Short mmCIF file of C-alpha atoms in Angstrom, two decimals:
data_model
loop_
_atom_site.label_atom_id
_atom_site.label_comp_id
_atom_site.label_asym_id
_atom_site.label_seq_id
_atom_site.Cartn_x
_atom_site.Cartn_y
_atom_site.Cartn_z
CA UNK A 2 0.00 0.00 0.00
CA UNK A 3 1.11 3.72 -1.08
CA UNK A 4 0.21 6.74 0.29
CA UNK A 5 -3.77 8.03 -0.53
CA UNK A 6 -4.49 10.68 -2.62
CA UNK A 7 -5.64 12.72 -0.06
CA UNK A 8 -2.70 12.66 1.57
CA UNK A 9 -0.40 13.89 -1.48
CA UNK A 10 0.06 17.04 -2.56
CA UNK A 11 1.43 17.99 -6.42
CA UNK A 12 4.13 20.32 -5.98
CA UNK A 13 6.14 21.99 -8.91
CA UNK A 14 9.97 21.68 -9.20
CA UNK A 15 12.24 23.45 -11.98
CA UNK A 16 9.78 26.52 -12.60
CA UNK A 17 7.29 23.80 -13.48
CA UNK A 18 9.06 21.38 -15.64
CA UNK A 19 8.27 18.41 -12.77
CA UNK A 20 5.50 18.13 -10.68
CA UNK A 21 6.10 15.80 -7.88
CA UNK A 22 3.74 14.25 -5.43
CA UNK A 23 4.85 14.84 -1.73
CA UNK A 24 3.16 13.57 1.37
CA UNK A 25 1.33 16.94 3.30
CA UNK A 26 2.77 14.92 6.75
CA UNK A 27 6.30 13.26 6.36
CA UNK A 28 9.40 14.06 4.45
CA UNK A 29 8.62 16.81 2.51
CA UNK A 30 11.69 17.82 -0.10
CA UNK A 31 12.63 20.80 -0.67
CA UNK A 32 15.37 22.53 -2.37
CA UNK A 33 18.35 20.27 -1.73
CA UNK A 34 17.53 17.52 -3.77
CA UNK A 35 17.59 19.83 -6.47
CA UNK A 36 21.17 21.66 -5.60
CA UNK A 37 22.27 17.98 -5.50
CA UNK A 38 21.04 17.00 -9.22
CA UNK A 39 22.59 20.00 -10.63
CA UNK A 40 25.67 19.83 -9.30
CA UNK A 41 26.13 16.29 -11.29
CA UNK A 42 28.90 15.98 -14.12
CA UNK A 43 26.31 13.50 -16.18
CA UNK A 44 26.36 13.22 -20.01
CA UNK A 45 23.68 11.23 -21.88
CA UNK A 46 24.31 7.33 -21.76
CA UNK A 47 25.50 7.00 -18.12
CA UNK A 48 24.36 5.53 -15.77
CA UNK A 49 23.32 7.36 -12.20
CA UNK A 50 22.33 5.71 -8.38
CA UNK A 51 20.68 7.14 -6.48
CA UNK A 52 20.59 6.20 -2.25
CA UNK A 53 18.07 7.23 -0.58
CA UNK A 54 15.88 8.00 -3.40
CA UNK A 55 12.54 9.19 -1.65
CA UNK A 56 9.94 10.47 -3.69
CA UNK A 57 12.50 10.73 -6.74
CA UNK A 58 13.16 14.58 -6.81
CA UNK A 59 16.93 14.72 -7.46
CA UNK A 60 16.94 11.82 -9.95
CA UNK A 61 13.91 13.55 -11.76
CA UNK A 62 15.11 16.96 -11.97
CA UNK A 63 18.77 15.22 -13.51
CA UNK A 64 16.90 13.04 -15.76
CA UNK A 65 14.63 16.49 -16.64
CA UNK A 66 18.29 18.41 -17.54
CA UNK A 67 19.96 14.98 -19.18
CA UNK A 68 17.97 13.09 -21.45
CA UNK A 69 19.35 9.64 -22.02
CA UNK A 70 20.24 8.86 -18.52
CA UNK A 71 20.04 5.76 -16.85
CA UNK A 72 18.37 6.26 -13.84
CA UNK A 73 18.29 3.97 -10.58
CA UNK A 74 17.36 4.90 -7.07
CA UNK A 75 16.88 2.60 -4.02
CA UNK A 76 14.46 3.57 -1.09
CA UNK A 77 14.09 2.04 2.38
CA UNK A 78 10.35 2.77 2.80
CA UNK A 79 7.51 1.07 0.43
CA UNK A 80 5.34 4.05 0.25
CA UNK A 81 8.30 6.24 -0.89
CA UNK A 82 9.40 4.19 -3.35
CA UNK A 83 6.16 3.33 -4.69
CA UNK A 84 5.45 7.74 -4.72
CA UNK A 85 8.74 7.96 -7.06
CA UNK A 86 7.86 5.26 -9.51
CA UNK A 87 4.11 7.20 -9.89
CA UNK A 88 6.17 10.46 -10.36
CA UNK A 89 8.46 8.96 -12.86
CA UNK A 90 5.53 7.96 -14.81
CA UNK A 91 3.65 10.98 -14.65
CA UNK A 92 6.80 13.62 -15.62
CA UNK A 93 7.62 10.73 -18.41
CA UNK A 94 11.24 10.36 -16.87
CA UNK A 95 12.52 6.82 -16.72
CA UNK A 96 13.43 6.26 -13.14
CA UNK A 97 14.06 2.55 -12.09
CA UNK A 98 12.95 2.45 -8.15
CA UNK A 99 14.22 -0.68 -6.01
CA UNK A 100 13.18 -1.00 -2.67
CA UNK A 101 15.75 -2.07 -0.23
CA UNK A 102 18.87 -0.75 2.55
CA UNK A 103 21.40 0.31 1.56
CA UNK A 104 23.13 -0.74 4.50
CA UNK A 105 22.20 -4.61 3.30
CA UNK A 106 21.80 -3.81 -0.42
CA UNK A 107 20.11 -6.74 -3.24
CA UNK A 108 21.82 -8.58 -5.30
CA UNK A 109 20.27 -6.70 -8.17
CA UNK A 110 22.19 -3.82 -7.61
CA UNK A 111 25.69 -5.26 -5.79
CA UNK A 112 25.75 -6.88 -9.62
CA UNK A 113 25.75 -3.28 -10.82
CA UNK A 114 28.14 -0.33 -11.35
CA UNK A 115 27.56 3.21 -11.98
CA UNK A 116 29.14 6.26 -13.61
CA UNK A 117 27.41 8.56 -10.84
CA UNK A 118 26.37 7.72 -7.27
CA UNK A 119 24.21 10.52 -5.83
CA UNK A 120 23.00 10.84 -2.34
CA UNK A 121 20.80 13.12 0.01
CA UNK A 122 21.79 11.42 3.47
CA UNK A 123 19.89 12.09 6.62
CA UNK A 124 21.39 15.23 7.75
CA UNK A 125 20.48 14.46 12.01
CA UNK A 126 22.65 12.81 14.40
CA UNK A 127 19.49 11.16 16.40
CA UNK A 128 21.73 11.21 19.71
CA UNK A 129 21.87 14.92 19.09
CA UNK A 130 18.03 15.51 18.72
CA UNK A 131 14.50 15.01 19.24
CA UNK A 132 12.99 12.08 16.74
CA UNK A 133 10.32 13.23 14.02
CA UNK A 134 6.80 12.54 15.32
CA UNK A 135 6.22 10.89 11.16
CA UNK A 136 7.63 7.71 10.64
CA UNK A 137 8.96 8.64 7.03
CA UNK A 138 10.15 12.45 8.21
CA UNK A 139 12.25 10.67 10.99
CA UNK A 140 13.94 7.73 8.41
CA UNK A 141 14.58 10.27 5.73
CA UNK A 142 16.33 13.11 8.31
CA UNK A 143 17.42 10.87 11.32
CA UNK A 144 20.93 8.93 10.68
CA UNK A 145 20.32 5.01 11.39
CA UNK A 146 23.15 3.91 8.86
CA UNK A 147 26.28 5.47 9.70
CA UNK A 148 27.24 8.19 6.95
CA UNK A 149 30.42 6.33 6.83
CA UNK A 150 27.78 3.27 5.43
CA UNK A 151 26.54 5.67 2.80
CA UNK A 152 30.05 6.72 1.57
CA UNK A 153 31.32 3.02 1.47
CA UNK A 154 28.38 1.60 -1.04
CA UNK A 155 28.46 4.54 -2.98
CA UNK A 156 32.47 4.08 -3.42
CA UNK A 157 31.74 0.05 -4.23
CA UNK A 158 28.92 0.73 -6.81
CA UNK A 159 31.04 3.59 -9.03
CA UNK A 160 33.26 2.27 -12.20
CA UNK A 161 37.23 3.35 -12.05
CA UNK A 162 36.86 7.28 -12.43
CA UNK A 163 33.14 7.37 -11.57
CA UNK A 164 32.09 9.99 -9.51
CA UNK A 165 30.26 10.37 -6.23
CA UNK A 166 28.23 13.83 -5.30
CA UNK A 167 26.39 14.60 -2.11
CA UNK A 168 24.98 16.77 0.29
CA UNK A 169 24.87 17.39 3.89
CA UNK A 170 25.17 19.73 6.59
CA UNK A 171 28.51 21.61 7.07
CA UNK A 172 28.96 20.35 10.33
CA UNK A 173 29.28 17.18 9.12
CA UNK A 174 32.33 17.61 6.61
CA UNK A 175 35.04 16.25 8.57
CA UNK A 176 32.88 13.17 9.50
CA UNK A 177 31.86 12.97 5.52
CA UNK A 178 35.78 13.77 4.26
CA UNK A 179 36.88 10.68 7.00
CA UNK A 180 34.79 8.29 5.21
CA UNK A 181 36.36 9.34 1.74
CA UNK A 182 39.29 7.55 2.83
CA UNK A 183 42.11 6.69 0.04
CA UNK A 184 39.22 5.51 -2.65
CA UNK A 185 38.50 9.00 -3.49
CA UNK A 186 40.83 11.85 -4.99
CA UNK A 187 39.84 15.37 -7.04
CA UNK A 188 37.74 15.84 -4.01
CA UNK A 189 35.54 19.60 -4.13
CA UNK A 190 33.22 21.33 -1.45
CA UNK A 191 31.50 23.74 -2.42
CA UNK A 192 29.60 25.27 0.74
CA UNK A 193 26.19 26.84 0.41
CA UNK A 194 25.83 29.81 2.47
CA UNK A 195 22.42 31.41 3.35
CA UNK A 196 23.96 35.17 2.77
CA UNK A 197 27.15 36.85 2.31
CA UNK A 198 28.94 37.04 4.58
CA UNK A 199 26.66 34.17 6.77
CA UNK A 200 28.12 30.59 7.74
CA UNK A 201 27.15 27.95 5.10
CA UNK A 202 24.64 25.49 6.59
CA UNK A 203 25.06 22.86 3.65
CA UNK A 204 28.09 21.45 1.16
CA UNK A 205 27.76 19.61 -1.55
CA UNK A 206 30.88 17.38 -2.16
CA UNK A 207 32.09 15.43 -5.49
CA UNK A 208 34.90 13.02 -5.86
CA UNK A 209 36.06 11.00 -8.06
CA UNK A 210 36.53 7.41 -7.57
CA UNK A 211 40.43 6.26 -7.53
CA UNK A 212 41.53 10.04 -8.71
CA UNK A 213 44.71 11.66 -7.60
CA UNK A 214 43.64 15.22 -7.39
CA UNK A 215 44.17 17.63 -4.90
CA UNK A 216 41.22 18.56 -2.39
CA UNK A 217 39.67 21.71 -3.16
CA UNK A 218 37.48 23.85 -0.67
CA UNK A 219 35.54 26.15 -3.28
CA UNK A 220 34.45 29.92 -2.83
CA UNK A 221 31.05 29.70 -0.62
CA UNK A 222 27.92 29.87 -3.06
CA UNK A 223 25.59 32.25 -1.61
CA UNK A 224 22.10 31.26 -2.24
CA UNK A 225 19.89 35.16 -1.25
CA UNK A 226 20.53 38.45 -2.17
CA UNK A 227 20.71 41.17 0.16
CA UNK A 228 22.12 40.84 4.40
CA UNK A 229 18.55 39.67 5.65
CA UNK A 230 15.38 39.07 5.02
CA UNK A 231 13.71 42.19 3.77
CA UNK A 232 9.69 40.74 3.52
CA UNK A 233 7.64 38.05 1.92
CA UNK A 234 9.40 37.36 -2.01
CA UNK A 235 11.56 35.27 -3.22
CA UNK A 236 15.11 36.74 -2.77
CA UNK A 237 17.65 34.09 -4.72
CA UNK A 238 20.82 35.15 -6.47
CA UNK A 239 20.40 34.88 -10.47
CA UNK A 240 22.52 31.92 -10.52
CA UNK A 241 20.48 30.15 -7.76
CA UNK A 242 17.08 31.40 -9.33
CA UNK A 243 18.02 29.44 -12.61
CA UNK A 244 18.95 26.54 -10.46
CA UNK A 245 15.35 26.39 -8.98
CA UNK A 246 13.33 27.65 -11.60
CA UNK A 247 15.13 26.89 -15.12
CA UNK A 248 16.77 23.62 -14.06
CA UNK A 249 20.24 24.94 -15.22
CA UNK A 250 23.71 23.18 -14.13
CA UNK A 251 25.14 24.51 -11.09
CA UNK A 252 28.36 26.11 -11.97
CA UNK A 253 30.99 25.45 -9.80
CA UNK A 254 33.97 27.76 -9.55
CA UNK A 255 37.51 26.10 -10.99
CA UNK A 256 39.13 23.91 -8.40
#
């Protein structure tokens, strides 16, 4: 069993170019999955994984700005992963959905290698916090596998010189760079900061599987114009607005 109508709502991603059935209680997504699928180096013909796939937003906003992609998520929950095949359907993006942990993942896909591993991990130490009252709000932002867990099955499922690109909370860096270990090289963060001149809540990472390049910590992206909050209107940068609403690359400044 899925979720019931009446318990969706249709919400519009890429200025309208997807529109996505969420669940009005639960894990609601929101901007990050889309960051995350533009900041991927994918050309058509290769093949992407998704962990954690949820309702389907990142790999359906890639698939919208790559045609030919081959697209595979895997999601923990049933009624998630039955919400992103129906949305991959309905926005006529071909989005293969398997339902399983990642921590203990099926054959099907430990047969499998990628060009791209994407992820979204839960961004909540659950030691560190109060659980969500919703069962599928508190799987998708509480940590129950390790981040290290997520790292290592993304690293085993890319080919030589595929690449790996996530998001998380800043805090979290040093825990996410540990995990990295020696399978990763040509490492960049690029952090995501609310304002200028404002600490960046989020990074999104990419690394390349077996590559010798030097890290690089990137110039901070700063998502709103302006020092504050001025009233009620949308207040992203130009390069952020055609992000969101265009479903443009992210460009990311020259290691």
């Amino acid at each position: 069993m899925g979720f019931k109508d009446d318990l969706l709502s249709q919400d519009s991603f890429l200025g309208g170019q997807l529109a996505v059935h969420q669940p009005k209680a639960g894990y609601r997504a929101g901007v990050d999955p889309v960051f995350l699928a533009a900041s991927v180096r994918a050309h058509p013909g290769e093949t992407v994984l998704e962990l954690g796939c949820g309702a389907g937003v990142a790999s359906l906003c890639l698939g919208s700005r790559v045609a030919g992609l081959t697209l595979t998520g895997i999601e923990l929950q049933h009624e998630y992963a039955a919400l992103a095949r129906r949305n991959s359907v309905e926005n006529g993006v071909p989005f293969e959905v398997v339902e399983g942990d990642i921590a203990a993942l099926p054959a099907e896909l430990r047969q499998r290698s990628f060009d791209h591993v994407i992820a979204n991990p839960p961004y909540f130490l659950r030691e560190n916090g109060v659980s969500a009252t919703d069962e599928g709000r508190e799987t998708a932002l509480g940590e129950r596998t390790p981040l290290s867990v997520w790292v290592d099955v993304a690293m085993r499922r890319l080919v030589q010189r595929g690449q790996l690109t996530m998001i998380q909370r800043a805090e979290r860096l040093p825990e996410l760079m540990s995990a990295l270990d020696a399978r990763a090289g040509n490492i960049e963060v690029l952090p995501l900061a609310p304002r200028e001149g404002r600490k960046a809540r989020l990074v999104l990472l990419r690394a390349i599987k077996s590559g010798r390049g030097p890290f690089a910590l990137l110039p901070p992206l700063t998502l709103h114009e302006g020092a504050f909050h001025d009233g009620d209107r949308e207040s992203y940068t130009p390069e952020v607005k055609a992000v969101l609403r265009d479903g443009a690359a992210l460009r990311w400044p020259e290691a």
